[in-house]
mmCIF file of C-alpha atoms and ligand atoms in Angstrom:
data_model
loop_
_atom_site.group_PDB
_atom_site.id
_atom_site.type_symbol
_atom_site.label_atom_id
_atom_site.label_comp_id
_atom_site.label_asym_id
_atom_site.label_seq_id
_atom_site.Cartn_x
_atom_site.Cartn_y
_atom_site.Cartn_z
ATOM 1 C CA UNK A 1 -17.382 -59.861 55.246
ATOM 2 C CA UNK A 2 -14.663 -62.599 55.052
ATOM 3 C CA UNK A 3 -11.083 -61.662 54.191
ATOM 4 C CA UNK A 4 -8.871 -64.349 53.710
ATOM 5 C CA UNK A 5 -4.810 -63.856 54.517
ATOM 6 C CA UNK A 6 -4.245 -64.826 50.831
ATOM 7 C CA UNK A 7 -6.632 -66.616 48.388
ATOM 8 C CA UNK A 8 -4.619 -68.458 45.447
ATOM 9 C CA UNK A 9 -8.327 -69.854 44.525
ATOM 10 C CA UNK A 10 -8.651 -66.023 42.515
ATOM 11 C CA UNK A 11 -5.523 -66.060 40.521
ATOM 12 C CA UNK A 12 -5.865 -69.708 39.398
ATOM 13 C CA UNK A 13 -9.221 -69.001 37.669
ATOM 14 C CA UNK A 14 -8.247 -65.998 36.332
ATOM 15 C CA UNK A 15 -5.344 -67.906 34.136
ATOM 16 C CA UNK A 16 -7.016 -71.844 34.673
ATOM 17 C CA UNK A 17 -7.296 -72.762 30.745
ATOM 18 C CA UNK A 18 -3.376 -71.382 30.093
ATOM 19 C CA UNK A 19 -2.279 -73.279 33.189
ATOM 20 C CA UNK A 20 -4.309 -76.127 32.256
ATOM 21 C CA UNK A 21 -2.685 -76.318 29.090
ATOM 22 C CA UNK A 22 0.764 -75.979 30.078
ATOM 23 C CA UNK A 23 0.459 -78.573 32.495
ATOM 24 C CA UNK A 24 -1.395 -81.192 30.027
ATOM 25 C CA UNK A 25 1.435 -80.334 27.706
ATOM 26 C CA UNK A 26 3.722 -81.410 30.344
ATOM 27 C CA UNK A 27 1.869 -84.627 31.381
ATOM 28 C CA UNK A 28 1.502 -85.427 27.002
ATOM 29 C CA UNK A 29 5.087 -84.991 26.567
ATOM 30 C CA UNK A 30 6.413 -87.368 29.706
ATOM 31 C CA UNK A 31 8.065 -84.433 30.710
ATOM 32 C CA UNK A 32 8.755 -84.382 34.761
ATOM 33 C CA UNK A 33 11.835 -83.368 35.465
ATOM 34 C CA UNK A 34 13.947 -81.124 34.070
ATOM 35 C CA UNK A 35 13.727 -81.103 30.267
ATOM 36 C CA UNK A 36 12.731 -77.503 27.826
ATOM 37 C CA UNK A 37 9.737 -76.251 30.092
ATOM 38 C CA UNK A 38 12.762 -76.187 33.238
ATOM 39 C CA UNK A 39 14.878 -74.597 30.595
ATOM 40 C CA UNK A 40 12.699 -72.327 28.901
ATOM 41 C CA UNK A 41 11.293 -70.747 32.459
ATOM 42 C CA UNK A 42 15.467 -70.674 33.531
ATOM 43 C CA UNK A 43 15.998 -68.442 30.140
ATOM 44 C CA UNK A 44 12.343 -66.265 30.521
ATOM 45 C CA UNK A 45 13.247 -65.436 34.432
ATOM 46 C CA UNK A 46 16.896 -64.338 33.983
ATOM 47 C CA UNK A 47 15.474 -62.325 31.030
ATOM 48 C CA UNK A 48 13.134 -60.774 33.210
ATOM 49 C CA UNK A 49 16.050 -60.120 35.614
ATOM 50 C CA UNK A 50 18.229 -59.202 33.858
ATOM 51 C CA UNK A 51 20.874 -61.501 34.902
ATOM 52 C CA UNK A 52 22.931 -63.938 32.910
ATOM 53 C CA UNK A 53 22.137 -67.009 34.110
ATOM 54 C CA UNK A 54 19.386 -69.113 36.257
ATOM 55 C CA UNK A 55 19.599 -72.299 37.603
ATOM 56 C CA UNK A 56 15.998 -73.658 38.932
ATOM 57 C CA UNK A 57 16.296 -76.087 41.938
ATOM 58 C CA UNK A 58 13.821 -77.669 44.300
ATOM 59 C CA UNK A 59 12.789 -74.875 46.468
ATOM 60 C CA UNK A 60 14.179 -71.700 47.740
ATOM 61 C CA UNK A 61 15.666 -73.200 51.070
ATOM 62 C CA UNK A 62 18.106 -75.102 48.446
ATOM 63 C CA UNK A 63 18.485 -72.219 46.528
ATOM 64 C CA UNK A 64 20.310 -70.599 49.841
ATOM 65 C CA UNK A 65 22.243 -73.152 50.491
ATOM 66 C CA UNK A 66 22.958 -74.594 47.171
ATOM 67 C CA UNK A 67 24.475 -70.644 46.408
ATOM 68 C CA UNK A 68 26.736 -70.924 49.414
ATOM 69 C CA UNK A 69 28.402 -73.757 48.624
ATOM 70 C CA UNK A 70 28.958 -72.852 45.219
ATOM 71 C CA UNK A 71 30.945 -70.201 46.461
ATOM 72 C CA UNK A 72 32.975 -72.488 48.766
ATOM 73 C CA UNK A 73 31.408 -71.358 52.233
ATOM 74 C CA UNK A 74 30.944 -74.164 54.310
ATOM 75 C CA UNK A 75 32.645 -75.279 57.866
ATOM 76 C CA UNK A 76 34.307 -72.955 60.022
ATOM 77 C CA UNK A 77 32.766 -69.724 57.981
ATOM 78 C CA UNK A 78 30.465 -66.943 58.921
ATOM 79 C CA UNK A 79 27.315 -65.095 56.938
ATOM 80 C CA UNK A 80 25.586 -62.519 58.492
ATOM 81 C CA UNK A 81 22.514 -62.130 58.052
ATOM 82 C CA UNK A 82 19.126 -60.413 59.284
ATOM 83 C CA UNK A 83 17.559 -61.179 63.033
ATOM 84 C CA UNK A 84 14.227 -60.929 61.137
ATOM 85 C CA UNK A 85 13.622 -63.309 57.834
ATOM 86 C CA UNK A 86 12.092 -66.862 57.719
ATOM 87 C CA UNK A 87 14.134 -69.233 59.169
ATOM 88 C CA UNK A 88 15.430 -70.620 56.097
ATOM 89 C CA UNK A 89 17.438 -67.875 55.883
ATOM 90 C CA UNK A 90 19.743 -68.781 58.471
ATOM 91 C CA UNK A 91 18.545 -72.191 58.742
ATOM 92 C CA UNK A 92 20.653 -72.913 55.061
ATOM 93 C CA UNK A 93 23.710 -71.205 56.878
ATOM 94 C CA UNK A 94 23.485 -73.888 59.246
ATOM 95 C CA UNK A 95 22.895 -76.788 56.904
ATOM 96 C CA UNK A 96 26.299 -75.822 54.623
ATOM 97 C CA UNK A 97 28.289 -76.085 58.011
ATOM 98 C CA UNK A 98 28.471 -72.346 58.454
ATOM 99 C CA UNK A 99 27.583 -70.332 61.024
ATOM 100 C CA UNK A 100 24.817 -67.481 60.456
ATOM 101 C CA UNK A 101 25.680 -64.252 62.578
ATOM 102 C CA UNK A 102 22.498 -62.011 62.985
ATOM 103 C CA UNK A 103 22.516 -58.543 63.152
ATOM 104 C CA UNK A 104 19.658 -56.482 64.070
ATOM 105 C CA UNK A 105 16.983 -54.347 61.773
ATOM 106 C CA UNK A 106 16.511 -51.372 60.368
ATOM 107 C CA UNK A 107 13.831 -49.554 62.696
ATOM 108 C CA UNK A 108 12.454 -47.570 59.520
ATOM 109 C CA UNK A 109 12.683 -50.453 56.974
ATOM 110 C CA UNK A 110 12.900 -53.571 58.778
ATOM 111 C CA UNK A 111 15.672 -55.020 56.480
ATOM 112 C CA UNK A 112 18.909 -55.811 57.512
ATOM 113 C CA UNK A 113 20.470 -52.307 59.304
ATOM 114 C CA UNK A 114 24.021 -51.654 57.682
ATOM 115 C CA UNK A 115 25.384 -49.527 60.614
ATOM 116 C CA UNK A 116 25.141 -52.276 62.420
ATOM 117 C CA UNK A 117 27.127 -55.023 60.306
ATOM 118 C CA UNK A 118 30.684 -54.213 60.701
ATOM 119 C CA UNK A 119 30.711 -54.884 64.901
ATOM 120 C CA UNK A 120 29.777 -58.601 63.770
ATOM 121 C CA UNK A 121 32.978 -58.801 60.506
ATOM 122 C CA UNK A 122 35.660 -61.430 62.111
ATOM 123 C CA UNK A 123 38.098 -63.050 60.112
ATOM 124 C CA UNK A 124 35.483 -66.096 59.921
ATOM 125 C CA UNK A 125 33.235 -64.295 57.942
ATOM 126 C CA UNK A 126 32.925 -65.181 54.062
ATOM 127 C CA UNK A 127 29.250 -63.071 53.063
ATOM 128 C CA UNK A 128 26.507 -61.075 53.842
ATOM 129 C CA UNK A 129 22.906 -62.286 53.053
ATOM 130 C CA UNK A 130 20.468 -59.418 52.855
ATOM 131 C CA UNK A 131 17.191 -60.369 52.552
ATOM 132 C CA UNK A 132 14.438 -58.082 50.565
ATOM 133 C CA UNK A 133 11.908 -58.749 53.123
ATOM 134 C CA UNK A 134 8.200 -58.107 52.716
ATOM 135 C CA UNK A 135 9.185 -57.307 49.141
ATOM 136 C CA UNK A 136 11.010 -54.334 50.220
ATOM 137 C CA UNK A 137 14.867 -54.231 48.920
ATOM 138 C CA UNK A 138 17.434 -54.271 51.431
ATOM 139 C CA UNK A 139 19.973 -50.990 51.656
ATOM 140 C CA UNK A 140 22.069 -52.544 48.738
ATOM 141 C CA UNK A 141 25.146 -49.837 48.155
ATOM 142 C CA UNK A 142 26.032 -49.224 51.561
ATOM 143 C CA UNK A 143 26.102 -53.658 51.731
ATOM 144 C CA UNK A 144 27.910 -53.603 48.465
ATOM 145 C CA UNK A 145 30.437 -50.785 49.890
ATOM 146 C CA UNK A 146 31.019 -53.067 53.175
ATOM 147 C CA UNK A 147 31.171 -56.058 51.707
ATOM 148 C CA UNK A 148 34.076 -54.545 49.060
ATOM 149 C CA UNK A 149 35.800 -52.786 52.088
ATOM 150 C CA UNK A 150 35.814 -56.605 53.478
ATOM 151 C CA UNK A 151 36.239 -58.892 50.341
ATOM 152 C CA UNK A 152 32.675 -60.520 51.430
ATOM 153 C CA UNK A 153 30.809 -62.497 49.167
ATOM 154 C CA UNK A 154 26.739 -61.176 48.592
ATOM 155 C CA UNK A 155 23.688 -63.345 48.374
ATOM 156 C CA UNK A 156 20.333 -61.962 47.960
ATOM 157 C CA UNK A 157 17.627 -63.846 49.135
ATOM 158 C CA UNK A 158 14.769 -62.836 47.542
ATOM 159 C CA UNK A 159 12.431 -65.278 48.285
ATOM 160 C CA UNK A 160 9.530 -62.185 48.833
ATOM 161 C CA UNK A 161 10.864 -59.866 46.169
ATOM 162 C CA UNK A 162 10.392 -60.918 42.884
ATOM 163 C CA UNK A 163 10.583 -57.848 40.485
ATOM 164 C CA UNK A 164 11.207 -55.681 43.288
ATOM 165 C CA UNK A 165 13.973 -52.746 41.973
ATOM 166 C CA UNK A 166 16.754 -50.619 43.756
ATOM 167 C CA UNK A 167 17.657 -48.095 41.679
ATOM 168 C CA UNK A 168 16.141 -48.918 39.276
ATOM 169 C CA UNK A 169 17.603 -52.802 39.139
ATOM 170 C CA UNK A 170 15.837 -56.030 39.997
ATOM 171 C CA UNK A 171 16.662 -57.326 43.079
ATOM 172 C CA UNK A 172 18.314 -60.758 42.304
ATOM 173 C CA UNK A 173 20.986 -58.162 39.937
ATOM 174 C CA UNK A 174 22.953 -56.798 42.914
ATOM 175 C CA UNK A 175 25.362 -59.089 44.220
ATOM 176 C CA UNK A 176 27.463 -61.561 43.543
ATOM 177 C CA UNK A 177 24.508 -64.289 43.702
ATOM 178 C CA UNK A 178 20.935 -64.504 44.614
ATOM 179 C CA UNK A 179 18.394 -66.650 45.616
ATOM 180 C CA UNK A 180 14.104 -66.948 44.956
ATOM 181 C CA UNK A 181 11.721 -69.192 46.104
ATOM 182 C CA UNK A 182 8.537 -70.048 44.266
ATOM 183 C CA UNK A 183 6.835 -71.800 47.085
ATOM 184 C CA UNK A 184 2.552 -71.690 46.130
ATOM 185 C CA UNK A 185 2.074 -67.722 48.428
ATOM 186 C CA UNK A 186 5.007 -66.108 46.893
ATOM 187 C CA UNK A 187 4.709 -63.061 44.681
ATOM 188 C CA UNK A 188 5.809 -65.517 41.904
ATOM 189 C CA UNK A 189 4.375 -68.825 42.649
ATOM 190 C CA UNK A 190 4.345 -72.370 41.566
ATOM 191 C CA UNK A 191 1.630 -75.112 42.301
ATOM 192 C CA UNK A 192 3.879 -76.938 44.666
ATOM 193 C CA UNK A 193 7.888 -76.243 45.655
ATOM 194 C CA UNK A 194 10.161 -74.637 43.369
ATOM 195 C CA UNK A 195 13.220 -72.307 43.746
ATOM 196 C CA UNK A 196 15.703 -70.695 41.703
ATOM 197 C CA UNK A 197 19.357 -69.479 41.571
ATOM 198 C CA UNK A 198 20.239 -66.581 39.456
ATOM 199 C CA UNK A 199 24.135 -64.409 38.859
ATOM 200 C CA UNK A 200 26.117 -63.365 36.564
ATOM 201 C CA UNK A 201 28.857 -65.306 37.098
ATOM 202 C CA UNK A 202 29.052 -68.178 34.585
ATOM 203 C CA UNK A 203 31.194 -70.740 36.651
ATOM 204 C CA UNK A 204 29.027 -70.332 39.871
ATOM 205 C CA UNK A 205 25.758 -71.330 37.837
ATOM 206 C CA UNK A 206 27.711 -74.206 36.518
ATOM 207 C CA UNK A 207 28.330 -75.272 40.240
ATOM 208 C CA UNK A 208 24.759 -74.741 41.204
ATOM 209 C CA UNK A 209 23.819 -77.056 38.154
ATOM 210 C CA UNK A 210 26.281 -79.700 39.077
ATOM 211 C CA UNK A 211 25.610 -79.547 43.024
ATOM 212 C CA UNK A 212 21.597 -79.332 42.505
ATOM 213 C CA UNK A 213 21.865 -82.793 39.936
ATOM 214 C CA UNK A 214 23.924 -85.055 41.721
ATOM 215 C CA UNK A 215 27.375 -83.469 40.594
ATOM 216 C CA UNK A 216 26.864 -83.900 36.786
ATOM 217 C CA UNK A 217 26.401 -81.615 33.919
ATOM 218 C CA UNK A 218 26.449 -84.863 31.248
ATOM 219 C CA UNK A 219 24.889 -87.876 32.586
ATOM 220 C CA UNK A 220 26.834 -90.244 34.148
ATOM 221 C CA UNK A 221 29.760 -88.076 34.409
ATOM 222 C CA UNK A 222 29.615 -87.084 37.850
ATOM 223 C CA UNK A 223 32.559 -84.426 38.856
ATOM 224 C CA UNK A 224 31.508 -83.880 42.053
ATOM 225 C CA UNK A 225 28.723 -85.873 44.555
ATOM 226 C CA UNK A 226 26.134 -83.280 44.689
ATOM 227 C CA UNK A 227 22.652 -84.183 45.462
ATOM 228 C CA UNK A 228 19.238 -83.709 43.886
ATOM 229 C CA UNK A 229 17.514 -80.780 43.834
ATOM 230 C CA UNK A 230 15.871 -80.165 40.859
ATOM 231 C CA UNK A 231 12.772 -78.310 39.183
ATOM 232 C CA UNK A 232 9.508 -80.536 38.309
ATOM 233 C CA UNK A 233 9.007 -79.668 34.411
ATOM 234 C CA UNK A 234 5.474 -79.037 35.393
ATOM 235 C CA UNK A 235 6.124 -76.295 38.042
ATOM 236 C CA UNK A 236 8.418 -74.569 35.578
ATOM 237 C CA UNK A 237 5.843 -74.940 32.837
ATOM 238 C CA UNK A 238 3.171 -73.489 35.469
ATOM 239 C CA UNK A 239 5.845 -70.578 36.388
ATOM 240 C CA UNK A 240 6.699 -69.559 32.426
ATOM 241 C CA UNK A 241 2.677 -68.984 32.449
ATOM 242 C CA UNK A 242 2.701 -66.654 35.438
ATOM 243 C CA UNK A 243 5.822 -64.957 34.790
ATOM 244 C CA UNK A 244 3.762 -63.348 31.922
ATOM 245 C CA UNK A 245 1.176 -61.742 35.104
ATOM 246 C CA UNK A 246 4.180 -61.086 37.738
ATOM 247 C CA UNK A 247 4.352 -57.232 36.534
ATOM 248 C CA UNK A 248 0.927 -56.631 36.288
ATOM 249 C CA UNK A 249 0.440 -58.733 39.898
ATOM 250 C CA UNK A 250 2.916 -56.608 41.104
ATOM 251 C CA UNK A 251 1.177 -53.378 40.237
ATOM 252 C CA UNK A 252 -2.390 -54.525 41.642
ATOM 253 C CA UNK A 253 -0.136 -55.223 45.092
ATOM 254 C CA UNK A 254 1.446 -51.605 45.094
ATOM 255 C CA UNK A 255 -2.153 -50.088 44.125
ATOM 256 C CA UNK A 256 -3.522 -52.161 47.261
ATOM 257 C CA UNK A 257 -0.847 -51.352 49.553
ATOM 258 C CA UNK A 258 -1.292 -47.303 48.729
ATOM 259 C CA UNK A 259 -5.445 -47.977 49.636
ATOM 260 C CA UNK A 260 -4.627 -49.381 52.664
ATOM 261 C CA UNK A 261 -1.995 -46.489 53.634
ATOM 262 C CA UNK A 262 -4.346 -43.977 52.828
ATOM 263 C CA UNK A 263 -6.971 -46.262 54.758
ATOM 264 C CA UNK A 264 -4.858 -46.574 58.020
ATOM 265 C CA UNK A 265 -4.352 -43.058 59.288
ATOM 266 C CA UNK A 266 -4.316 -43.191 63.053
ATOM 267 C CA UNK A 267 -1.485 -42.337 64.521
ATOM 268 C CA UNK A 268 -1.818 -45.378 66.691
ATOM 269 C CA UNK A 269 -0.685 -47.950 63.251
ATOM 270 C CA UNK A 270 2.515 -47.605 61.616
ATOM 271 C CA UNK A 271 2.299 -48.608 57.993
ATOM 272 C CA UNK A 272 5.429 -49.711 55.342
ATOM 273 C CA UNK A 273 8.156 -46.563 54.660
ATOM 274 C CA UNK A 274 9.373 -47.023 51.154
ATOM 275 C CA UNK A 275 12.389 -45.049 50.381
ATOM 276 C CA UNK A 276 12.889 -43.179 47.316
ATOM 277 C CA UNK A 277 15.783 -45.282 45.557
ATOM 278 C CA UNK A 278 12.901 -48.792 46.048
ATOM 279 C CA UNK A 279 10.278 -50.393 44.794
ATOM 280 C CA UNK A 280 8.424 -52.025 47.193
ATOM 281 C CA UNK A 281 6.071 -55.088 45.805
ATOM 282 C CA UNK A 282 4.078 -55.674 49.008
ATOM 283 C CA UNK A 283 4.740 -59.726 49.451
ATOM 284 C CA UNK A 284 3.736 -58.873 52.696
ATOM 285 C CA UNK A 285 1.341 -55.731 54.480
ATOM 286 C CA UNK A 286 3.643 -55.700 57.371
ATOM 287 C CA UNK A 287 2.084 -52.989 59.959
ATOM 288 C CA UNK A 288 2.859 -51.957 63.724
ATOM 289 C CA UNK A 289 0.417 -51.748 66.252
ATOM 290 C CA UNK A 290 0.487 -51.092 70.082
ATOM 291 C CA UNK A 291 -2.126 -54.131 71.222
ATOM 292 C CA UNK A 292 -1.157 -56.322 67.969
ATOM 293 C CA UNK A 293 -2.605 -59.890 70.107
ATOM 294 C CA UNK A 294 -5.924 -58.581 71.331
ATOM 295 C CA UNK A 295 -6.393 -56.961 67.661
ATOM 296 C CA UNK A 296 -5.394 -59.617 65.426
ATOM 297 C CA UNK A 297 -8.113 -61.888 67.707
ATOM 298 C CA UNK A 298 -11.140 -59.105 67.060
ATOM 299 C CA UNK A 299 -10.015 -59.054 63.207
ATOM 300 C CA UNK A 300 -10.177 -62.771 63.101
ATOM 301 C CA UNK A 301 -13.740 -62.907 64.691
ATOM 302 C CA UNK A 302 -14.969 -60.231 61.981
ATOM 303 C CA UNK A 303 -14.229 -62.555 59.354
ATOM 304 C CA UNK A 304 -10.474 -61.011 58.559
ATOM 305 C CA UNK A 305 -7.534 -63.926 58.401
ATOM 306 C CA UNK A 306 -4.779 -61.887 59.465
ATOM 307 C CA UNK A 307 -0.773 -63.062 60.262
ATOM 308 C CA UNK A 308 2.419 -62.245 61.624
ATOM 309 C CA UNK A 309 5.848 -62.249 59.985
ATOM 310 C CA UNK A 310 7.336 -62.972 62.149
ATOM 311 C CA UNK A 311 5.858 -63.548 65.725
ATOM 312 C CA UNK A 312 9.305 -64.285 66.983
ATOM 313 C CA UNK A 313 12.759 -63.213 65.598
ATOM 314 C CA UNK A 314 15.601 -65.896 64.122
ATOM 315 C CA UNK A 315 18.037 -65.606 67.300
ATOM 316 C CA UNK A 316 15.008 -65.615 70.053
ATOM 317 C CA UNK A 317 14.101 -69.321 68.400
ATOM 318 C CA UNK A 318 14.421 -72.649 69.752
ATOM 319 C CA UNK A 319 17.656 -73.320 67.412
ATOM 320 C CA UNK A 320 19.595 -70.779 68.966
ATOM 321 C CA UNK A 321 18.102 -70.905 72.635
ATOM 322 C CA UNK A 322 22.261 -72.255 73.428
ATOM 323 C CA UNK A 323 23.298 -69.335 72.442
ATOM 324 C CA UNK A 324 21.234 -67.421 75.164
ATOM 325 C CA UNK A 325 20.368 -64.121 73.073
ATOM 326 C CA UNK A 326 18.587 -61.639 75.017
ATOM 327 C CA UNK A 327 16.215 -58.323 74.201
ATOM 328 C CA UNK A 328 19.233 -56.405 74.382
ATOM 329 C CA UNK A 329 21.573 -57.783 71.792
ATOM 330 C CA UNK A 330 17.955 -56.998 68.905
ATOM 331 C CA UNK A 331 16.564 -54.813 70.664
ATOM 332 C CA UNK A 332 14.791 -53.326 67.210
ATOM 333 C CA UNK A 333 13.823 -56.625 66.299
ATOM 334 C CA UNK A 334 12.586 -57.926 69.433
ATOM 335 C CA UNK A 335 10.187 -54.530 69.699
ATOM 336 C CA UNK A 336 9.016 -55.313 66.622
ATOM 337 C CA UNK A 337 7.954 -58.674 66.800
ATOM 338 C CA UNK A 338 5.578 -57.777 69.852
ATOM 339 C CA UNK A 339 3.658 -55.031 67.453
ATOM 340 C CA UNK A 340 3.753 -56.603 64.087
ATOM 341 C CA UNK A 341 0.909 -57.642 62.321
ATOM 342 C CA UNK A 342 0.343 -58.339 58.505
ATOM 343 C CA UNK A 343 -2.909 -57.873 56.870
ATOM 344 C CA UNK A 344 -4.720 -59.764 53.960
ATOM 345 C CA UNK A 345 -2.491 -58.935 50.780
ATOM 346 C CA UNK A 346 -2.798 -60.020 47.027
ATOM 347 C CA UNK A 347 -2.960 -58.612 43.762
ATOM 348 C CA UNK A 348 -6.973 -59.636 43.287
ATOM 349 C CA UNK A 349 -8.020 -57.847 46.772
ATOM 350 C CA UNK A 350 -10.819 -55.452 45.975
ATOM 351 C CA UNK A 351 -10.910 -51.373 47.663
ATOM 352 C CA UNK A 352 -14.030 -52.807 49.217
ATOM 353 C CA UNK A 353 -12.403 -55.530 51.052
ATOM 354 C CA UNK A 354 -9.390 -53.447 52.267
ATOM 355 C CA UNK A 355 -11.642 -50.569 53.018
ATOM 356 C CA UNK A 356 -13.525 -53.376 55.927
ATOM 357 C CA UNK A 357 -10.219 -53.929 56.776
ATOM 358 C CA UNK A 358 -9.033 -50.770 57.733
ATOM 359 C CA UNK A 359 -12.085 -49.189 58.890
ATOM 360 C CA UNK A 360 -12.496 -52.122 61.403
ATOM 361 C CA UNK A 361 -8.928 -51.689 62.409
ATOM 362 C CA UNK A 362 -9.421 -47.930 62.866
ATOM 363 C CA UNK A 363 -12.158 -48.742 65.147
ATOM 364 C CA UNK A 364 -10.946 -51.142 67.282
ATOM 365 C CA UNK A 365 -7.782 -49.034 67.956
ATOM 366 C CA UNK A 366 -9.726 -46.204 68.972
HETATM 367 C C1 PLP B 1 9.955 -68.474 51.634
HETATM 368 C C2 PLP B 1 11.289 -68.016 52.029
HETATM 369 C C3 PLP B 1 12.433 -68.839 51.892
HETATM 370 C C4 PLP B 1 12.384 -70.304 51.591
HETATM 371 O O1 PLP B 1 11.700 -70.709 50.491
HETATM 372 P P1 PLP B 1 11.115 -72.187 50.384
HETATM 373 O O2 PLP B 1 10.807 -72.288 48.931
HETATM 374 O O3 PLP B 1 9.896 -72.238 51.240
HETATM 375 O O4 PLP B 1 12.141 -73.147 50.813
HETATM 376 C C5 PLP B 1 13.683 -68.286 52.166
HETATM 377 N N1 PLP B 1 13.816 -67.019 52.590
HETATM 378 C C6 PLP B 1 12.742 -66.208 52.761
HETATM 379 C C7 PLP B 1 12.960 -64.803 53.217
HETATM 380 C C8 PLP B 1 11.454 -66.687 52.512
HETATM 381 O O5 PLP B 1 10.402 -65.872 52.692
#
C-alpha cells in the first residue's frame, strides 16, 4: 500500500467545480489583488473566529512579523518563544530587529512549558509568542496570567491551528494578537502563499493594513513606508470556498487521529495527550518512538511517506550556532527531537490506510 505524508490531490477533487468557479470568477473580474474576494474571506474568517477584525497578508511568516511591529516591538526588544516551532517563528523575531528568547517544551504537550518562562522575563522583553503546535493549543491562562503579572504583549501563532479551541474559544481569540498561515498543507489552505492577521483591537489591524500595503489605507496617502504584503484575490477567493469544509476537515482529522491512538498501543510509541480544557485538530500526528531513524526508513520502503516536525529544535540550528546552546539548556526539546516522528495525516485518510500504518509500525517495533 502507498501512504503519502499528505495528498492535497483528494481534497481538490472533492470541491474542484466550486474552486474552479471561484477562481474563473476571479480571473473574469480582473481581480488580483486585494479587492471584495480579499475582503469578503477577511470578514468570513474573523466570523468564524470570532474576532473583530482580520487583515490577510502574504503569508504567515509576514503575518508574525507584520503583528510585532504593529505593536511597536522592534530593536533592542525580547519575545520568547518556543525551542520547538518552524523557524518562522523566531525567524520573524529576528527580521523586526528583536531578539527571540526560547524556552523549552512542555514534556506532556510539547507546546511552550509556562513554568519555565519567567527565568527568561528581563526588562528587554515586550511578548510572549505561544505557538499552537501540531494543532494543539498552547497552555493559554497560565501565559495570559504571566504575561499580565509582566505587562507582556501576546501573539498567537497559529499557523497549525485553525479552529482549534481552549476552553471552548478559537485559538487566534486569546491574546492580544494572532497570527495564521494558509500556506497549500495547512489545516486551512490556499493554492499558493497566503497568511492572515486577526485581534480585537481596532487600531492594531489598522497598522497591519497600513504596514502590509506600503503604509497607506487611501491610495497615495502613504502615513507610514510599509511594504507589500498583500493577499492574491484568487487565494482569498480559493480560501472563502474552503473555509465552508474547515469544520468538517477538522472533524475527519480528530476521527483519524483517535484510529490511530487506538491503533498504536505498544508501550514502546507515545501518541498526542490532549488535555481536557483543548481541542486538538491534528495538523500534525506527532508520535515518539525509541529507534525513530531506522523506523521512519522501514515505513518509507513499505510505501508509507512519513516526516519529522521537527528533526532539530530552533536554538540547536545553524542561526543560532553563535550562541552555542547545548542539550542542557532544552533538554525536553532536544530528547524529543531524537524520537519524534509524524505519520501520514489528513482529513480524507481512510481506517484502512491508517490501520497499514499502525500495524506495520507495531511490527517493526516489536
Ligand atoms: C507554517 C508556519 C509558519 C509560517 O507560515 P508561512 O505561510 O509558511 O510563512 C509560522 N509558524 C508556524 C508554527 C508554522 O507552522
Amino acid at each position: 500500500m502507498n501512504i503519502p505524508f499528505i495528498d492535497l490531490k483528494k481534497q481538490y477533487n472533492s470541491i474542484k467545480n466550486e474552486v474552479d468557479e471561484a477562481i474563473v470568477r476571479c480571473l473574469d473580474n480582473s481581480s488580483f489583488v486585494g479587492g471584495q474576494p480579499v475582503r469578503q474571506f477577511e470578514d468570513e474568517f474573523a466570523q468564524f473566529l470570532g474576532v473583530g477584525h482580520c487583515v490577510g497578508c502574504a503569508n504567515g511568516t509576514d503575518a508574525i512579523e507584520l503583528a510585532l511591529q504593529s505593536m511597536g516591538i522592534g530593536a533592542n526588544d525580547e519575545v520568547i518563544v518556543p525551542a520547538l516551532s518552524w523557524i518562522s517563528t523566531s525567524g520573524a523575531v529576528s527580521s523586526t530587529g528583536a531578539v527571540p528568547v526560547f524556552v523549552d517544551i512542555h514534556p506532556e504537550y510539547y507546546t511552550i512549558d509556562v513554568e519555565k518562562i519567567e527565568e527568561k522575563i528581563t526588562s528587554r522583553t515586550k511578548a510572549i509568542m505561544p505557538v499552537h503546535l501540531y494543532g494543539l493549543p498552547a497552555n493559554m491562562d497560565d501565559i495570559l496570567l504571566l504575561a499580565k503579572r509582566f505587562d507582556l504583549k501576546v501573539i498567537e501563532d497559529c499557523a497549525q491551528a485553525h479552529g482549534a479551541e481552549y476552553r471552548a474559544r478559537k485559538v487566534g481569540t486569546l491574546g492580544d494578537i494572532a497570527t495564521f498561515s494558509f500556506y497549500p498543507g495547512k489545516n486551512l489552505g490556499a493554492f499558493g502563499d497566503a497568511g492572515a492577521v486577526v485581534t480585537n483591537n481596532r487600531e492594531l489591524a489598522e497598522r497591519i493594513r497600513m504596514l502590509a500595503n506600503h503604509g497607506q489605507l487611501k491610495k497615495h496617502d502613504h502615513l507610514i513606508e510599509g511594504r507589500n504584503s498583500r493577499l492574491d484575490s484568487v487565494q482569498a477567493a480559493i480560501l472563502s470556498v474552503k473555509l465552508k469544509y474547515l469544520n468538517k476537515w477538522n472533524e475527519q482529522r480528530v476521527n483519524n487521529a483517535e484510529i490511530y491512538m487506538k491503533g498504536l498501543k505498544s508501550s514502546n510509541v507515545i501518541t498526542p495527550v490532549v488535555p481536557d480544557e483543548s481541542k486538538h485538530v491534528f495538523h500534525v500526528l506527532s508520535i515518539q518512538v525509541n529507534n525513530r531513524n531506522s523506523i521512519m526508513k522501514i515505513l518509507k520502503n513499505k510505501g508509507i511517506e512519513v516526516s519529522s516536525h521537527y528533526p532539530i529544535a530552533l536554538p540547536f540550528l545553524k542561526p543560532y550556532e553563535n550562541i552555542g546552546f547545548t542539550s542542557d539548556n532544552f533538554p525536553v526539546a532536544y530528547e524529543f527531537t531524537q524520537k519524534q516522528m509524524s505519520l501520514p495525516m489528513y482529513p480524507e485518510l481512510s481506517e484502512n490506510e491508517i490501520g497499514y500504518v499502525c500495524d506495520t509500525i507495531e511490527k517493526e517495533i516489536q
